[in-house]
Amino acid sequence: MKKEKRFETTEFKADSGVSFTVITDQKTGVQYLLSTNYAGTGLTPLLGRDGQPLLNQGI
């Protein structure tokens, strides 16, 4: 039985050693932003203007 891949990631590199990754939950469509640099890591849901989580429309 093949294990389902729940999360899809898209990585972006920025200057000064900072990297960003958009993580999409394949079940709910909710997208999260993961930021990483020398000082640590942060994870937050991406929100629209109305304060609701951004959803990947392809899911």
PDB file of N, CA and C in Angstrom:
ATOM      1  N   MET A   1       0.845  -1.179   0.000  1.00  0.00           N
ATOM      2  CA  MET A   1       0.000   0.000   0.000  1.00  0.00           C
ATOM      3  C   MET A   1       0.893   1.246   0.000  1.00  0.00           C
ATOM      4  N   LYS A   2       0.660   2.146  -0.952  1.00  0.00           N
ATOM      5  CA  LYS A   2       1.469   3.365  -1.072  1.00  0.00           C
ATOM      6  C   LYS A   2       0.958   4.423  -0.097  1.00  0.00           C
ATOM      7  N   LYS A   3       1.898   5.061   0.589  1.00  0.00           N
ATOM      8  CA  LYS A   3       1.555   6.107   1.539  1.00  0.00           C
ATOM      9  C   LYS A   3       1.223   7.395   0.798  1.00  0.00           C
ATOM     10  N   GLU A   4       0.127   8.040   1.180  1.00  0.00           N
ATOM     11  CA  GLU A   4      -0.306   9.282   0.544  1.00  0.00           C
ATOM     12  C   GLU A   4       0.596  10.440   0.965  1.00  0.00           C
ATOM     13  N   LYS A   5       0.989  11.273   0.009  1.00  0.00           N
ATOM     14  CA  LYS A   5       1.800  12.460   0.292  1.00  0.00           C
ATOM     15  C   LYS A   5       0.845  13.599   0.631  1.00  0.00           C
ATOM     16  N   ARG A   6       0.765  13.954   1.921  1.00  0.00           N
ATOM     17  CA  ARG A   6      -0.199  14.958   2.362  1.00  0.00           C
ATOM     18  C   ARG A   6       0.263  16.392   2.102  1.00  0.00           C
ATOM     19  N   PHE A   7       1.555  16.659   2.232  1.00  0.00           N
ATOM     20  CA  PHE A   7       2.054  18.026   2.113  1.00  0.00           C
ATOM     21  C   PHE A   7       2.930  18.191   0.880  1.00  0.00           C
ATOM     22  N   GLU A   8       2.694  19.285   0.157  1.00  0.00           N
ATOM     23  CA  GLU A   8       3.518  19.640  -1.001  1.00  0.00           C
ATOM     24  C   GLU A   8       4.290  20.896  -0.630  1.00  0.00           C
ATOM     25  N   THR A   9       5.568  20.960  -1.006  1.00  0.00           N
ATOM     26  CA  THR A   9       6.379  22.125  -0.655  1.00  0.00           C
ATOM     27  C   THR A   9       6.927  22.801  -1.903  1.00  0.00           C
ATOM     28  N   THR A  10       7.022  24.135  -1.819  1.00  0.00           N
ATOM     29  CA  THR A  10       7.641  24.955  -2.853  1.00  0.00           C
ATOM     30  C   THR A  10       8.627  25.869  -2.149  1.00  0.00           C
ATOM     31  N   GLU A  11       9.906  25.757  -2.498  1.00  0.00           N
ATOM     32  CA  GLU A  11      10.944  26.533  -1.809  1.00  0.00           C
ATOM     33  C   GLU A  11      11.344  27.771  -2.588  1.00  0.00           C
ATOM     34  N   PHE A  12      11.644  28.848  -1.825  1.00  0.00           N
ATOM     35  CA  PHE A  12      12.113  30.110  -2.375  1.00  0.00           C
ATOM     36  C   PHE A  12      13.327  30.534  -1.570  1.00  0.00           C
ATOM     37  N   LYS A  13      14.365  30.976  -2.237  1.00  0.00           N
ATOM     38  CA  LYS A  13      15.565  31.465  -1.553  1.00  0.00           C
ATOM     39  C   LYS A  13      15.570  32.984  -1.584  1.00  0.00           C
ATOM     40  N   ALA A  14      15.948  33.570  -0.466  1.00  0.00           N
ATOM     41  CA  ALA A  14      16.050  35.021  -0.378  1.00  0.00           C
ATOM     42  C   ALA A  14      17.484  35.386  -0.017  1.00  0.00           C
ATOM     43  N   ASP A  15      17.784  36.670   0.006  1.00  0.00           N
ATOM     44  CA  ASP A  15      19.118  37.139   0.362  1.00  0.00           C
ATOM     45  C   ASP A  15      19.386  36.972   1.853  1.00  0.00           C
ATOM     46  N   SER A  16      20.627  37.094   2.216  1.00  0.00           N
ATOM     47  CA  SER A  16      21.078  37.094   3.617  1.00  0.00           C
ATOM     48  C   SER A  16      20.799  35.784   4.344  1.00  0.00           C
ATOM     49  N   GLY A  17      20.787  34.667   3.640  1.00  0.00           N
ATOM     50  CA  GLY A  17      20.629  33.374   4.299  1.00  0.00           C
ATOM     51  C   GLY A  17      19.228  33.031   4.735  1.00  0.00           C
ATOM     52  N   VAL A  18      18.247  33.780   4.289  1.00  0.00           N
ATOM     53  CA  VAL A  18      16.853  33.495   4.635  1.00  0.00           C
ATOM     54  C   VAL A  18      16.238  32.659   3.527  1.00  0.00           C
ATOM     55  N   SER A  19      15.491  31.625   3.905  1.00  0.00           N
ATOM     56  CA  SER A  19      14.765  30.849   2.903  1.00  0.00           C
ATOM     57  C   SER A  19      13.301  30.754   3.305  1.00  0.00           C
ATOM     58  N   PHE A  20      12.443  30.700   2.310  1.00  0.00           N
ATOM     59  CA  PHE A  20      11.006  30.592   2.527  1.00  0.00           C
ATOM     60  C   PHE A  20      10.493  29.356   1.806  1.00  0.00           C
ATOM     61  N   THR A  21       9.558  28.675   2.440  1.00  0.00           N
ATOM     62  CA  THR A  21       8.920  27.510   1.841  1.00  0.00           C
ATOM     63  C   THR A  21       7.417  27.652   2.018  1.00  0.00           C
ATOM     64  N   VAL A  22       6.656  27.488   0.935  1.00  0.00           N
ATOM     65  CA  VAL A  22       5.200  27.442   1.031  1.00  0.00           C
ATOM     66  C   VAL A  22       4.827  25.967   1.105  1.00  0.00           C
ATOM     67  N   ILE A  23       4.119  25.616   2.160  1.00  0.00           N
ATOM     68  CA  ILE A  23       3.687  24.238   2.387  1.00  0.00           C
ATOM     69  C   ILE A  23       2.177  24.190   2.176  1.00  0.00           C
ATOM     70  N   THR A  24       1.726  23.295   1.309  1.00  0.00           N
ATOM     71  CA  THR A  24       0.299  23.163   1.021  1.00  0.00           C
ATOM     72  C   THR A  24      -0.187  21.819   1.538  1.00  0.00           C
ATOM     73  N   ASP A  25      -1.232  21.861   2.370  1.00  0.00           N
ATOM     74  CA  ASP A  25      -1.874  20.644   2.859  1.00  0.00           C
ATOM     75  C   ASP A  25      -2.769  20.121   1.741  1.00  0.00           C
ATOM     76  N   GLN A  26      -2.461  18.952   1.211  1.00  0.00           N
ATOM     77  CA  GLN A  26      -3.186  18.406   0.067  1.00  0.00           C
ATOM     78  C   GLN A  26      -4.608  17.964   0.412  1.00  0.00           C
ATOM     79  N   LYS A  27      -4.915  17.790   1.701  1.00  0.00           N
ATOM     80  CA  LYS A  27      -6.275  17.403   2.093  1.00  0.00           C
ATOM     81  C   LYS A  27      -7.184  18.608   2.253  1.00  0.00           C
ATOM     82  N   THR A  28      -6.670  19.684   2.865  1.00  0.00           N
ATOM     83  CA  THR A  28      -7.509  20.853   3.156  1.00  0.00           C
ATOM     84  C   THR A  28      -7.288  22.006   2.186  1.00  0.00           C
ATOM     85  N   GLY A  29      -6.128  22.037   1.509  1.00  0.00           N
ATOM     86  CA  GLY A  29      -5.790  23.137   0.617  1.00  0.00           C
ATOM     87  C   GLY A  29      -5.177  24.331   1.330  1.00  0.00           C
ATOM     88  N   VAL A  30      -5.108  24.309   2.667  1.00  0.00           N
ATOM     89  CA  VAL A  30      -4.546  25.421   3.437  1.00  0.00           C
ATOM     90  C   VAL A  30      -3.052  25.525   3.151  1.00  0.00           C
ATOM     91  N   GLN A  31      -2.587  26.772   2.989  1.00  0.00           N
ATOM     92  CA  GLN A  31      -1.179  27.025   2.706  1.00  0.00           C
ATOM     93  C   GLN A  31      -0.513  27.681   3.907  1.00  0.00           C
ATOM     94  N   TYR A  32       0.734  27.279   4.159  1.00  0.00           N
ATOM     95  CA  TYR A  32       1.523  27.784   5.275  1.00  0.00           C
ATOM     96  C   TYR A  32       2.840  28.336   4.750  1.00  0.00           C
ATOM     97  N   LEU A  33       3.396  29.323   5.469  1.00  0.00           N
ATOM     98  CA  LEU A  33       4.696  29.879   5.127  1.00  0.00           C
ATOM     99  C   LEU A  33       5.693  29.473   6.199  1.00  0.00           C
ATOM    100  N   LEU A  34       6.769  28.815   5.778  1.00  0.00           N
ATOM    101  CA  LEU A  34       7.861  28.426   6.662  1.00  0.00           C
ATOM    102  C   LEU A  34       9.049  29.309   6.319  1.00  0.00           C
ATOM    103  N   SER A  35       9.557  30.042   7.317  1.00  0.00           N
ATOM    104  CA  SER A  35      10.747  30.872   7.082  1.00  0.00           C
ATOM    105  C   SER A  35      11.868  30.351   7.970  1.00  0.00           C
ATOM    106  N   THR A  36      13.071  30.307   7.388  1.00  0.00           N
ATOM    107  CA  THR A  36      14.228  29.778   8.104  1.00  0.00           C
ATOM    108  C   THR A  36      15.412  30.709   7.885  1.00  0.00           C
ATOM    109  N   ASN A  37      16.130  31.016   8.970  1.00  0.00           N
ATOM    110  CA  ASN A  37      17.369  31.782   8.878  1.00  0.00           C
ATOM    111  C   ASN A  37      18.290  31.357  10.005  1.00  0.00           C
ATOM    112  N   TYR A  38      19.384  32.041  10.161  1.00  0.00           N
ATOM    113  CA  TYR A  38      20.375  31.661  11.167  1.00  0.00           C
ATOM    114  C   TYR A  38      19.835  31.751  12.590  1.00  0.00           C
ATOM    115  N   ALA A  39      18.807  32.567  12.830  1.00  0.00           N
ATOM    116  CA  ALA A  39      18.281  32.769  14.177  1.00  0.00           C
ATOM    117  C   ALA A  39      17.172  31.787  14.558  1.00  0.00           C
ATOM    118  N   GLY A  40      16.587  31.101  13.572  1.00  0.00           N
ATOM    119  CA  GLY A  40      15.522  30.160  13.902  1.00  0.00           C
ATOM    120  C   GLY A  40      14.583  29.913  12.740  1.00  0.00           C
ATOM    121  N   THR A  41      13.427  29.373  13.086  1.00  0.00           N
ATOM    122  CA  THR A  41      12.428  28.982  12.095  1.00  0.00           C
ATOM    123  C   THR A  41      11.059  29.442  12.559  1.00  0.00           C
ATOM    124  N   GLY A  42      10.209  29.861  11.604  1.00  0.00           N
ATOM    125  CA  GLY A  42       8.847  30.261  11.930  1.00  0.00           C
ATOM    126  C   GLY A  42       7.872  29.643  10.944  1.00  0.00           C
ATOM    127  N   LEU A  43       6.682  29.290  11.425  1.00  0.00           N
ATOM    128  CA  LEU A  43       5.643  28.707  10.585  1.00  0.00           C
ATOM    129  C   LEU A  43       4.332  29.413  10.876  1.00  0.00           C
ATOM    130  N   THR A  44       3.648  29.845   9.822  1.00  0.00           N
ATOM    131  CA  THR A  44       2.373  30.538   9.994  1.00  0.00           C
ATOM    132  C   THR A  44       1.469  30.233   8.800  1.00  0.00           C
ATOM    133  N   PRO A  45       0.153  30.181   9.015  1.00  0.00           N
ATOM    134  CA  PRO A  45      -0.733  30.017   7.856  1.00  0.00           C
ATOM    135  C   PRO A  45      -0.748  31.312   7.045  1.00  0.00           C
ATOM    136  N   LEU A  46      -0.880  31.196   5.738  1.00  0.00           N
ATOM    137  CA  LEU A  46      -1.037  32.372   4.885  1.00  0.00           C
ATOM    138  C   LEU A  46      -2.497  32.796   4.951  1.00  0.00           C
ATOM    139  N   LEU A  47      -2.733  34.088   5.179  1.00  0.00           N
ATOM    140  CA  LEU A  47      -4.086  34.607   5.321  1.00  0.00           C
ATOM    141  C   LEU A  47      -4.409  35.602   4.219  1.00  0.00           C
ATOM    142  N   GLY A  48      -5.666  35.622   3.811  1.00  0.00           N
ATOM    143  CA  GLY A  48      -6.132  36.588   2.832  1.00  0.00           C
ATOM    144  C   GLY A  48      -6.516  37.894   3.519  1.00  0.00           C
ATOM    145  N   ARG A  49      -6.972  38.845   2.755  1.00  0.00           N
ATOM    146  CA  ARG A  49      -7.361  40.152   3.312  1.00  0.00           C
ATOM    147  C   ARG A  49      -8.477  40.046   4.332  1.00  0.00           C
ATOM    148  N   ASP A  50      -9.318  39.029   4.177  1.00  0.00           N
ATOM    149  CA  ASP A  50     -10.442  38.847   5.101  1.00  0.00           C
ATOM    150  C   ASP A  50     -10.048  38.087   6.364  1.00  0.00           C
ATOM    151  N   GLY A  51      -8.774  37.712   6.482  1.00  0.00           N
ATOM    152  CA  GLY A  51      -8.295  37.003   7.668  1.00  0.00           C
ATOM    153  C   GLY A  51      -8.480  35.503   7.602  1.00  0.00           C
ATOM    154  N   GLN A  52      -9.053  35.001   6.527  1.00  0.00           N
ATOM    155  CA  GLN A  52      -9.261  33.569   6.366  1.00  0.00           C
ATOM    156  C   GLN A  52      -8.010  32.941   5.727  1.00  0.00           C
ATOM    157  N   PRO A  53      -7.735  31.669   6.040  1.00  0.00           N
ATOM    158  CA  PRO A  53      -6.572  30.999   5.449  1.00  0.00           C
ATOM    159  C   PRO A  53      -6.670  30.953   3.921  1.00  0.00           C
ATOM    160  N   LEU A  54      -5.528  31.172   3.267  1.00  0.00           N
ATOM    161  CA  LEU A  54      -5.477  31.034   1.817  1.00  0.00           C
ATOM    162  C   LEU A  54      -5.547  29.556   1.466  1.00  0.00           C
ATOM    163  N   LEU A  55      -6.337  29.256   0.453  1.00  0.00           N
ATOM    164  CA  LEU A  55      -6.502  27.878   0.006  1.00  0.00           C
ATOM    165  C   LEU A  55      -5.956  27.728  -1.394  1.00  0.00           C
ATOM    166  N   ASN A  56      -5.306  26.608  -1.652  1.00  0.00           N
ATOM    167  CA  ASN A  56      -4.861  26.280  -2.994  1.00  0.00           C
ATOM    168  C   ASN A  56      -6.105  25.897  -3.785  1.00  0.00           C
ATOM    169  N   GLN A  57      -6.442  26.664  -4.804  1.00  0.00           N
ATOM    170  CA  GLN A  57      -7.674  26.453  -5.553  1.00  0.00           C
ATOM    171  C   GLN A  57      -7.660  25.175  -6.368  1.00  0.00           C
ATOM    172  N   GLY A  58      -6.480  24.573  -6.578  1.00  0.00           N
ATOM    173  CA  GLY A  58      -6.383  23.352  -7.370  1.00  0.00           C
ATOM    174  C   GLY A  58      -6.742  22.099  -6.594  1.00  0.00           C
ATOM    175  N   ILE A  59      -7.065  22.245  -5.321  1.00  0.00           N
ATOM    176  CA  ILE A  59      -7.358  21.073  -4.479  1.00  0.00           C
ATOM    177  C   ILE A  59      -8.846  20.967  -4.234  1.00  0.00           C
TER     178      ILE A  59
END
